[in-house]
Amino acid sequence: MDHIVTLDSRQEAALQAVADKFIALHKGDVMKALKEMIVLNGHLQDKLDGRRPGSAR
């Protein structure tokens, strides 16, 4: 983990609302939602890595 993010109560509530919607999108299946989020984050990280100076892309 690169750094720890600290959220205030407003940010925490907003994050909870988005998480609830994402889980609802997966019909309440938390594990399915988590797995998809991991895959999505992996794709985003690959794109970010490709934009960094000195990257192979």
Short mmCIF file of C-alpha atoms in Angstrom, two decimals:
data_model
loop_
_atom_site.label_atom_id
_atom_site.label_comp_id
_atom_site.label_asym_id
_atom_site.label_seq_id
_atom_site.Cartn_x
_atom_site.Cartn_y
_atom_site.Cartn_z
CA MET A 1 0.00 0.00 0.00
CA ASP A 2 1.45 3.33 -1.07
CA HIS A 3 -0.36 5.54 1.43
CA ILE A 4 -3.26 5.59 3.84
CA VAL A 5 -6.28 7.70 2.94
CA THR A 6 -8.25 9.34 5.73
CA LEU A 7 -11.84 10.38 5.00
CA ASP A 8 -13.99 12.86 6.84
CA SER A 9 -17.58 11.92 7.68
CA ARG A 10 -18.99 13.54 4.53
CA GLN A 11 -16.55 11.68 2.29
CA GLU A 12 -17.21 8.44 4.16
CA ALA A 13 -20.97 8.84 3.63
CA ALA A 14 -20.46 9.54 -0.09
CA LEU A 15 -18.20 6.50 -0.43
CA GLN A 16 -20.74 4.32 1.39
CA ALA A 17 -23.51 5.50 -0.96
CA VAL A 18 -21.43 4.63 -4.04
CA ALA A 19 -20.50 1.24 -2.56
CA ASP A 20 -24.15 0.50 -1.79
CA LYS A 21 -25.13 1.34 -5.40
CA PHE A 22 -22.30 -0.82 -6.79
CA ILE A 23 -23.37 -3.76 -4.65
CA ALA A 24 -27.00 -3.23 -5.66
CA LEU A 25 -25.87 -3.29 -9.31
CA HIS A 26 -24.62 -6.81 -8.55
CA LYS A 27 -27.95 -7.81 -6.99
CA GLY A 28 -26.56 -7.67 -3.46
CA ASP A 29 -23.69 -10.08 -4.15
CA VAL A 30 -20.84 -8.41 -2.24
CA MET A 31 -18.19 -10.90 -3.38
CA LYS A 32 -19.12 -10.47 -7.04
CA ALA A 33 -19.00 -6.69 -6.64
CA LEU A 34 -15.63 -6.87 -4.88
CA LYS A 35 -14.16 -9.11 -7.57
CA GLU A 36 -15.35 -6.80 -10.33
CA MET A 37 -13.94 -3.78 -8.50
CA ILE A 38 -10.55 -5.51 -8.21
CA VAL A 39 -10.57 -6.23 -11.96
CA LEU A 40 -11.64 -2.66 -12.79
CA ASN A 41 -8.92 -1.23 -10.56
CA GLY A 42 -6.36 -3.48 -12.24
CA HIS A 43 -7.33 -2.15 -15.66
CA LEU A 44 -7.15 1.44 -14.42
CA GLN A 45 -3.76 0.82 -12.81
CA ASP A 46 -2.46 -0.64 -16.09
CA LYS A 47 -3.58 2.51 -17.93
CA LEU A 48 -1.95 4.74 -15.32
CA ASP A 49 1.27 2.75 -15.47
CA GLY A 50 1.30 3.19 -19.24
CA ARG A 51 1.20 6.97 -18.86
CA ARG A 52 4.07 7.26 -16.41
CA PRO A 53 7.37 8.64 -17.70
CA GLY A 54 9.84 5.87 -18.42
CA SER A 55 7.16 3.23 -18.87
CA ALA A 56 7.52 0.58 -21.56
CA ARG A 57 4.32 1.70 -23.34
#
